[in-house]
Amino acid sequence: MKQSEVRELSVAELQEELGKSRKAYSDLKMAHAVSPLENPIQLRTVRRSIARIATELTKREQQ
């Protein structure tokens, strides 16, 4: 998810998306542990997406 997309979401939508992304990341990690992923770059992409969402939530809490 791009930063511009993250900025447009509401707080509730961000929290929902954060939960979905964390679940997807844990599923990918488990799948990668069992057998290597075809595209291991997915792990990095999802992890960075989680960081973007969490950063935006923290930023909004401070305002």
PDB file of N, CA and C in Angstrom:
ATOM      1  N   MET A   1       0.848  -1.173   0.000  1.00  0.00           N
ATOM      2  CA  MET A   1       0.000   0.000   0.000  1.00  0.00           C
ATOM      3  C   MET A   1       0.894   1.237   0.000  1.00  0.00           C
ATOM      4  N   LYS A   2       0.607   2.154  -0.887  1.00  0.00           N
ATOM      5  CA  LYS A   2       1.417   3.359  -1.006  1.00  0.00           C
ATOM      6  C   LYS A   2       1.065   4.366   0.069  1.00  0.00           C
ATOM      7  N   GLN A   3       2.006   5.256   0.354  1.00  0.00           N
ATOM      8  CA  GLN A   3       1.801   6.267   1.384  1.00  0.00           C
ATOM      9  C   GLN A   3       0.615   7.167   1.064  1.00  0.00           C
ATOM     10  N   SER A   4       0.431   7.501  -0.205  1.00  0.00           N
ATOM     11  CA  SER A   4      -0.696   8.349  -0.587  1.00  0.00           C
ATOM     12  C   SER A   4      -2.025   7.650  -0.305  1.00  0.00           C
ATOM     13  N   GLU A   5      -2.076   6.339  -0.479  1.00  0.00           N
ATOM     14  CA  GLU A   5      -3.292   5.575  -0.175  1.00  0.00           C
ATOM     15  C   GLU A   5      -3.536   5.530   1.325  1.00  0.00           C
ATOM     16  N   VAL A   6      -2.465   5.412   2.103  1.00  0.00           N
ATOM     17  CA  VAL A   6      -2.580   5.341   3.561  1.00  0.00           C
ATOM     18  C   VAL A   6      -3.139   6.647   4.116  1.00  0.00           C
ATOM     19  N   ARG A   7      -2.702   7.769   3.579  1.00  0.00           N
ATOM     20  CA  ARG A   7      -3.153   9.072   4.076  1.00  0.00           C
ATOM     21  C   ARG A   7      -4.647   9.287   3.877  1.00  0.00           C
ATOM     22  N   GLU A   8      -5.215   8.676   2.853  1.00  0.00           N
ATOM     23  CA  GLU A   8      -6.625   8.882   2.538  1.00  0.00           C
ATOM     24  C   GLU A   8      -7.577   8.086   3.429  1.00  0.00           C
ATOM     25  N   LEU A   9      -7.084   7.079   4.128  1.00  0.00           N
ATOM     26  CA  LEU A   9      -7.939   6.222   4.942  1.00  0.00           C
ATOM     27  C   LEU A   9      -8.240   6.852   6.296  1.00  0.00           C
ATOM     28  N   SER A  10      -9.381   6.470   6.870  1.00  0.00           N
ATOM     29  CA  SER A  10      -9.734   6.933   8.212  1.00  0.00           C
ATOM     30  C   SER A  10      -8.988   6.075   9.237  1.00  0.00           C
ATOM     31  N   VAL A  11      -9.049   6.480  10.500  1.00  0.00           N
ATOM     32  CA  VAL A  11      -8.356   5.757  11.563  1.00  0.00           C
ATOM     33  C   VAL A  11      -8.886   4.328  11.679  1.00  0.00           C
ATOM     34  N   ALA A  12     -10.195   4.162  11.605  1.00  0.00           N
ATOM     35  CA  ALA A  12     -10.794   2.833  11.706  1.00  0.00           C
ATOM     36  C   ALA A  12     -10.341   1.947  10.544  1.00  0.00           C
ATOM     37  N   GLU A  13     -10.313   2.528   9.359  1.00  0.00           N
ATOM     38  CA  GLU A  13      -9.874   1.766   8.186  1.00  0.00           C
ATOM     39  C   GLU A  13      -8.393   1.400   8.301  1.00  0.00           C
ATOM     40  N   LEU A  14      -7.588   2.306   8.856  1.00  0.00           N
ATOM     41  CA  LEU A  14      -6.166   2.022   9.048  1.00  0.00           C
ATOM     42  C   LEU A  14      -5.966   0.868  10.027  1.00  0.00           C
ATOM     43  N   GLN A  15      -6.722   0.883  11.114  1.00  0.00           N
ATOM     44  CA  GLN A  15      -6.594  -0.190  12.098  1.00  0.00           C
ATOM     45  C   GLN A  15      -7.017  -1.531  11.503  1.00  0.00           C
ATOM     46  N   GLU A  16      -8.082  -1.523  10.709  1.00  0.00           N
ATOM     47  CA  GLU A  16      -8.542  -2.741  10.048  1.00  0.00           C
ATOM     48  C   GLU A  16      -7.483  -3.249   9.062  1.00  0.00           C
ATOM     49  N   GLU A  17      -6.927  -2.350   8.292  1.00  0.00           N
ATOM     50  CA  GLU A  17      -5.908  -2.704   7.311  1.00  0.00           C
ATOM     51  C   GLU A  17      -4.643  -3.207   8.002  1.00  0.00           C
ATOM     52  N   LEU A  18      -4.302  -2.629   9.147  1.00  0.00           N
ATOM     53  CA  LEU A  18      -3.138  -3.064   9.908  1.00  0.00           C
ATOM     54  C   LEU A  18      -3.311  -4.507  10.376  1.00  0.00           C
ATOM     55  N   GLY A  19      -4.496  -4.827  10.872  1.00  0.00           N
ATOM     56  CA  GLY A  19      -4.774  -6.207  11.290  1.00  0.00           C
ATOM     57  C   GLY A  19      -4.676  -7.186  10.134  1.00  0.00           C
ATOM     58  N   LYS A  20      -5.239  -6.808   8.990  1.00  0.00           N
ATOM     59  CA  LYS A  20      -5.183  -7.672   7.808  1.00  0.00           C
ATOM     60  C   LYS A  20      -3.747  -7.881   7.350  1.00  0.00           C
ATOM     61  N   SER A  21      -2.978  -6.797   7.353  1.00  0.00           N
ATOM     62  CA  SER A  21      -1.590  -6.877   6.882  1.00  0.00           C
ATOM     63  C   SER A  21      -0.742  -7.733   7.822  1.00  0.00           C
ATOM     64  N   ARG A  22      -0.953  -7.580   9.117  1.00  0.00           N
ATOM     65  CA  ARG A  22      -0.190  -8.397  10.077  1.00  0.00           C
ATOM     66  C   ARG A  22      -0.523  -9.874   9.919  1.00  0.00           C
ATOM     67  N   LYS A  23      -1.795 -10.187   9.680  1.00  0.00           N
ATOM     68  CA  LYS A  23      -2.207 -11.577   9.457  1.00  0.00           C
ATOM     69  C   LYS A  23      -1.564 -12.107   8.179  1.00  0.00           C
ATOM     70  N   ALA A  24      -1.594 -11.307   7.124  1.00  0.00           N
ATOM     71  CA  ALA A  24      -0.994 -11.721   5.850  1.00  0.00           C
ATOM     72  C   ALA A  24       0.505 -11.948   6.011  1.00  0.00           C
ATOM     73  N   TYR A  25       1.173 -11.086   6.797  1.00  0.00           N
ATOM     74  CA  TYR A  25       2.610 -11.226   7.008  1.00  0.00           C
ATOM     75  C   TYR A  25       2.930 -12.513   7.764  1.00  0.00           C
ATOM     76  N   SER A  26       2.151 -12.798   8.805  1.00  0.00           N
ATOM     77  CA  SER A  26       2.420 -14.026   9.565  1.00  0.00           C
ATOM     78  C   SER A  26       2.151 -15.265   8.715  1.00  0.00           C
ATOM     79  N   ASP A  27       1.115 -15.214   7.879  1.00  0.00           N
ATOM     80  CA  ASP A  27       0.839 -16.333   6.979  1.00  0.00           C
ATOM     81  C   ASP A  27       1.976 -16.538   5.982  1.00  0.00           C
ATOM     82  N   LEU A  28       2.481 -15.439   5.430  1.00  0.00           N
ATOM     83  CA  LEU A  28       3.593 -15.536   4.486  1.00  0.00           C
ATOM     84  C   LEU A  28       4.850 -16.075   5.159  1.00  0.00           C
ATOM     85  N   LYS A  29       5.114 -15.638   6.391  1.00  0.00           N
ATOM     86  CA  LYS A  29       6.292 -16.125   7.107  1.00  0.00           C
ATOM     87  C   LYS A  29       6.208 -17.618   7.365  1.00  0.00           C
ATOM     88  N   MET A  30       5.015 -18.079   7.737  1.00  0.00           N
ATOM     89  CA  MET A  30       4.828 -19.514   7.981  1.00  0.00           C
ATOM     90  C   MET A  30       5.006 -20.311   6.697  1.00  0.00           C
ATOM     91  N   ALA A  31       4.416 -19.817   5.625  1.00  0.00           N
ATOM     92  CA  ALA A  31       4.537 -20.499   4.339  1.00  0.00           C
ATOM     93  C   ALA A  31       5.991 -20.538   3.887  1.00  0.00           C
ATOM     94  N   HIS A  32       6.721 -19.473   4.145  1.00  0.00           N
ATOM     95  CA  HIS A  32       8.120 -19.404   3.737  1.00  0.00           C
ATOM     96  C   HIS A  32       8.981 -20.340   4.585  1.00  0.00           C
ATOM     97  N   ALA A  33       8.606 -20.536   5.848  1.00  0.00           N
ATOM     98  CA  ALA A  33       9.354 -21.437   6.719  1.00  0.00           C
ATOM     99  C   ALA A  33       9.168 -22.889   6.286  1.00  0.00           C
ATOM    100  N   VAL A  34       7.967 -23.215   5.837  1.00  0.00           N
ATOM    101  CA  VAL A  34       7.670 -24.588   5.422  1.00  0.00           C
ATOM    102  C   VAL A  34       8.333 -24.899   4.077  1.00  0.00           C
ATOM    103  N   SER A  35       8.085 -24.038   3.116  1.00  0.00           N
ATOM    104  CA  SER A  35       8.724 -24.194   1.816  1.00  0.00           C
ATOM    105  C   SER A  35       8.974 -22.797   1.256  1.00  0.00           C
ATOM    106  N   PRO A  36      10.101 -22.603   0.607  1.00  0.00           N
ATOM    107  CA  PRO A  36      10.432 -21.253   0.138  1.00  0.00           C
ATOM    108  C   PRO A  36       9.354 -20.665  -0.777  1.00  0.00           C
ATOM    109  N   LEU A  37       9.092 -19.385  -0.575  1.00  0.00           N
ATOM    110  CA  LEU A  37       8.115 -18.684  -1.408  1.00  0.00           C
ATOM    111  C   LEU A  37       8.674 -18.495  -2.810  1.00  0.00           C
ATOM    112  N   GLU A  38       7.771 -18.447  -3.761  1.00  0.00           N
ATOM    113  CA  GLU A  38       8.176 -18.189  -5.137  1.00  0.00           C
ATOM    114  C   GLU A  38       8.749 -16.780  -5.252  1.00  0.00           C
ATOM    115  N   ASN A  39       8.138 -15.837  -4.523  1.00  0.00           N
ATOM    116  CA  ASN A  39       8.589 -14.455  -4.548  1.00  0.00           C
ATOM    117  C   ASN A  39       8.812 -13.972  -3.105  1.00  0.00           C
ATOM    118  N   PRO A  40      10.010 -14.170  -2.542  1.00  0.00           N
ATOM    119  CA  PRO A  40      10.255 -13.782  -1.146  1.00  0.00           C
ATOM    120  C   PRO A  40      10.224 -12.275  -0.914  1.00  0.00           C
ATOM    121  N   ILE A  41      10.221 -11.480  -1.981  1.00  0.00           N
ATOM    122  CA  ILE A  41      10.148 -10.032  -1.848  1.00  0.00           C
ATOM    123  C   ILE A  41       8.790  -9.622  -1.265  1.00  0.00           C
ATOM    124  N   GLN A  42       7.792 -10.506  -1.368  1.00  0.00           N
ATOM    125  CA  GLN A  42       6.472 -10.234  -0.785  1.00  0.00           C
ATOM    126  C   GLN A  42       6.594  -9.946   0.703  1.00  0.00           C
ATOM    127  N   LEU A  43       7.481 -10.661   1.391  1.00  0.00           N
ATOM    128  CA  LEU A  43       7.654 -10.450   2.829  1.00  0.00           C
ATOM    129  C   LEU A  43       8.065  -9.007   3.104  1.00  0.00           C
ATOM    130  N   ARG A  44       9.025  -8.516   2.359  1.00  0.00           N
ATOM    131  CA  ARG A  44       9.501  -7.152   2.555  1.00  0.00           C
ATOM    132  C   ARG A  44       8.405  -6.141   2.236  1.00  0.00           C
ATOM    133  N   THR A  45       7.659  -6.389   1.175  1.00  0.00           N
ATOM    134  CA  THR A  45       6.596  -5.472   0.761  1.00  0.00           C
ATOM    135  C   THR A  45       5.515  -5.358   1.835  1.00  0.00           C
ATOM    136  N   VAL A  46       5.087  -6.492   2.366  1.00  0.00           N
ATOM    137  CA  VAL A  46       4.041  -6.488   3.396  1.00  0.00           C
ATOM    138  C   VAL A  46       4.565  -5.854   4.681  1.00  0.00           C
ATOM    139  N   ARG A  47       5.811  -6.167   5.044  1.00  0.00           N
ATOM    140  CA  ARG A  47       6.399  -5.600   6.258  1.00  0.00           C
ATOM    141  C   ARG A  47       6.479  -4.078   6.165  1.00  0.00           C
ATOM    142  N   ARG A  48       6.864  -3.570   5.009  1.00  0.00           N
ATOM    143  CA  ARG A  48       6.951  -2.118   4.832  1.00  0.00           C
ATOM    144  C   ARG A  48       5.567  -1.469   4.829  1.00  0.00           C
ATOM    145  N   SER A  49       4.598  -2.166   4.298  1.00  0.00           N
ATOM    146  CA  SER A  49       3.229  -1.667   4.310  1.00  0.00           C
ATOM    147  C   SER A  49       2.725  -1.543   5.750  1.00  0.00           C
ATOM    148  N   ILE A  50       3.032  -2.544   6.561  1.00  0.00           N
ATOM    149  CA  ILE A  50       2.657  -2.511   7.983  1.00  0.00           C
ATOM    150  C   ILE A  50       3.297  -1.299   8.659  1.00  0.00           C
ATOM    151  N   ALA A  51       4.556  -1.053   8.361  1.00  0.00           N
ATOM    152  CA  ALA A  51       5.268   0.082   8.961  1.00  0.00           C
ATOM    153  C   ALA A  51       4.635   1.405   8.536  1.00  0.00           C
ATOM    154  N   ARG A  52       4.252   1.523   7.279  1.00  0.00           N
ATOM    155  CA  ARG A  52       3.614   2.757   6.792  1.00  0.00           C
ATOM    156  C   ARG A  52       2.303   3.022   7.534  1.00  0.00           C
ATOM    157  N   ILE A  53       1.500   1.978   7.684  1.00  0.00           N
ATOM    158  CA  ILE A  53       0.201   2.117   8.352  1.00  0.00           C
ATOM    159  C   ILE A  53       0.394   2.469   9.821  1.00  0.00           C
ATOM    160  N   ALA A  54       1.306   1.761  10.490  1.00  0.00           N
ATOM    161  CA  ALA A  54       1.560   2.022  11.908  1.00  0.00           C
ATOM    162  C   ALA A  54       2.092   3.435  12.120  1.00  0.00           C
ATOM    163  N   THR A  55       2.939   3.897  11.227  1.00  0.00           N
ATOM    164  CA  THR A  55       3.477   5.252  11.323  1.00  0.00           C
ATOM    165  C   THR A  55       2.369   6.292  11.179  1.00  0.00           C
ATOM    166  N   GLU A  56       1.488   6.074  10.235  1.00  0.00           N
ATOM    167  CA  GLU A  56       0.383   7.014  10.027  1.00  0.00           C
ATOM    168  C   GLU A  56      -0.545   7.039  11.248  1.00  0.00           C
ATOM    169  N   LEU A  57      -0.811   5.874  11.843  1.00  0.00           N
ATOM    170  CA  LEU A  57      -1.653   5.830  13.044  1.00  0.00           C
ATOM    171  C   LEU A  57      -0.999   6.599  14.197  1.00  0.00           C
ATOM    172  N   THR A  58       0.285   6.408  14.381  1.00  0.00           N
ATOM    173  CA  THR A  58       1.021   7.110  15.451  1.00  0.00           C
ATOM    174  C   THR A  58       1.009   8.610  15.208  1.00  0.00           C
ATOM    175  N   LYS A  59       1.193   8.994  13.952  1.00  0.00           N
ATOM    176  CA  LYS A  59       1.197  10.409  13.588  1.00  0.00           C
ATOM    177  C   LYS A  59      -0.145  11.059  13.911  1.00  0.00           C
ATOM    178  N   ARG A  60      -1.221  10.336  13.616  1.00  0.00           N
ATOM    179  CA  ARG A  60      -2.552  10.879  13.882  1.00  0.00           C
ATOM    180  C   ARG A  60      -2.859  10.937  15.368  1.00  0.00           C
ATOM    181  N   GLU A  61      -2.329  10.000  16.141  1.00  0.00           N
ATOM    182  CA  GLU A  61      -2.540  10.020  17.586  1.00  0.00           C
ATOM    183  C   GLU A  61      -1.870  11.228  18.222  1.00  0.00           C
ATOM    184  N   GLN A  62      -0.724  11.619  17.709  1.00  0.00           N
ATOM    185  CA  GLN A  62       0.025  12.743  18.273  1.00  0.00           C
ATOM    186  C   GLN A  62      -0.620  14.085  17.951  1.00  0.00           C
ATOM    187  N   GLN A  63      -1.421  14.143  16.905  1.00  0.00           N
ATOM    188  CA  GLN A  63      -2.051  15.419  16.526  1.00  0.00           C
ATOM    189  C   GLN A  63      -3.246  15.738  17.377  1.00  0.00           C
TER     190      GLN A  63
END
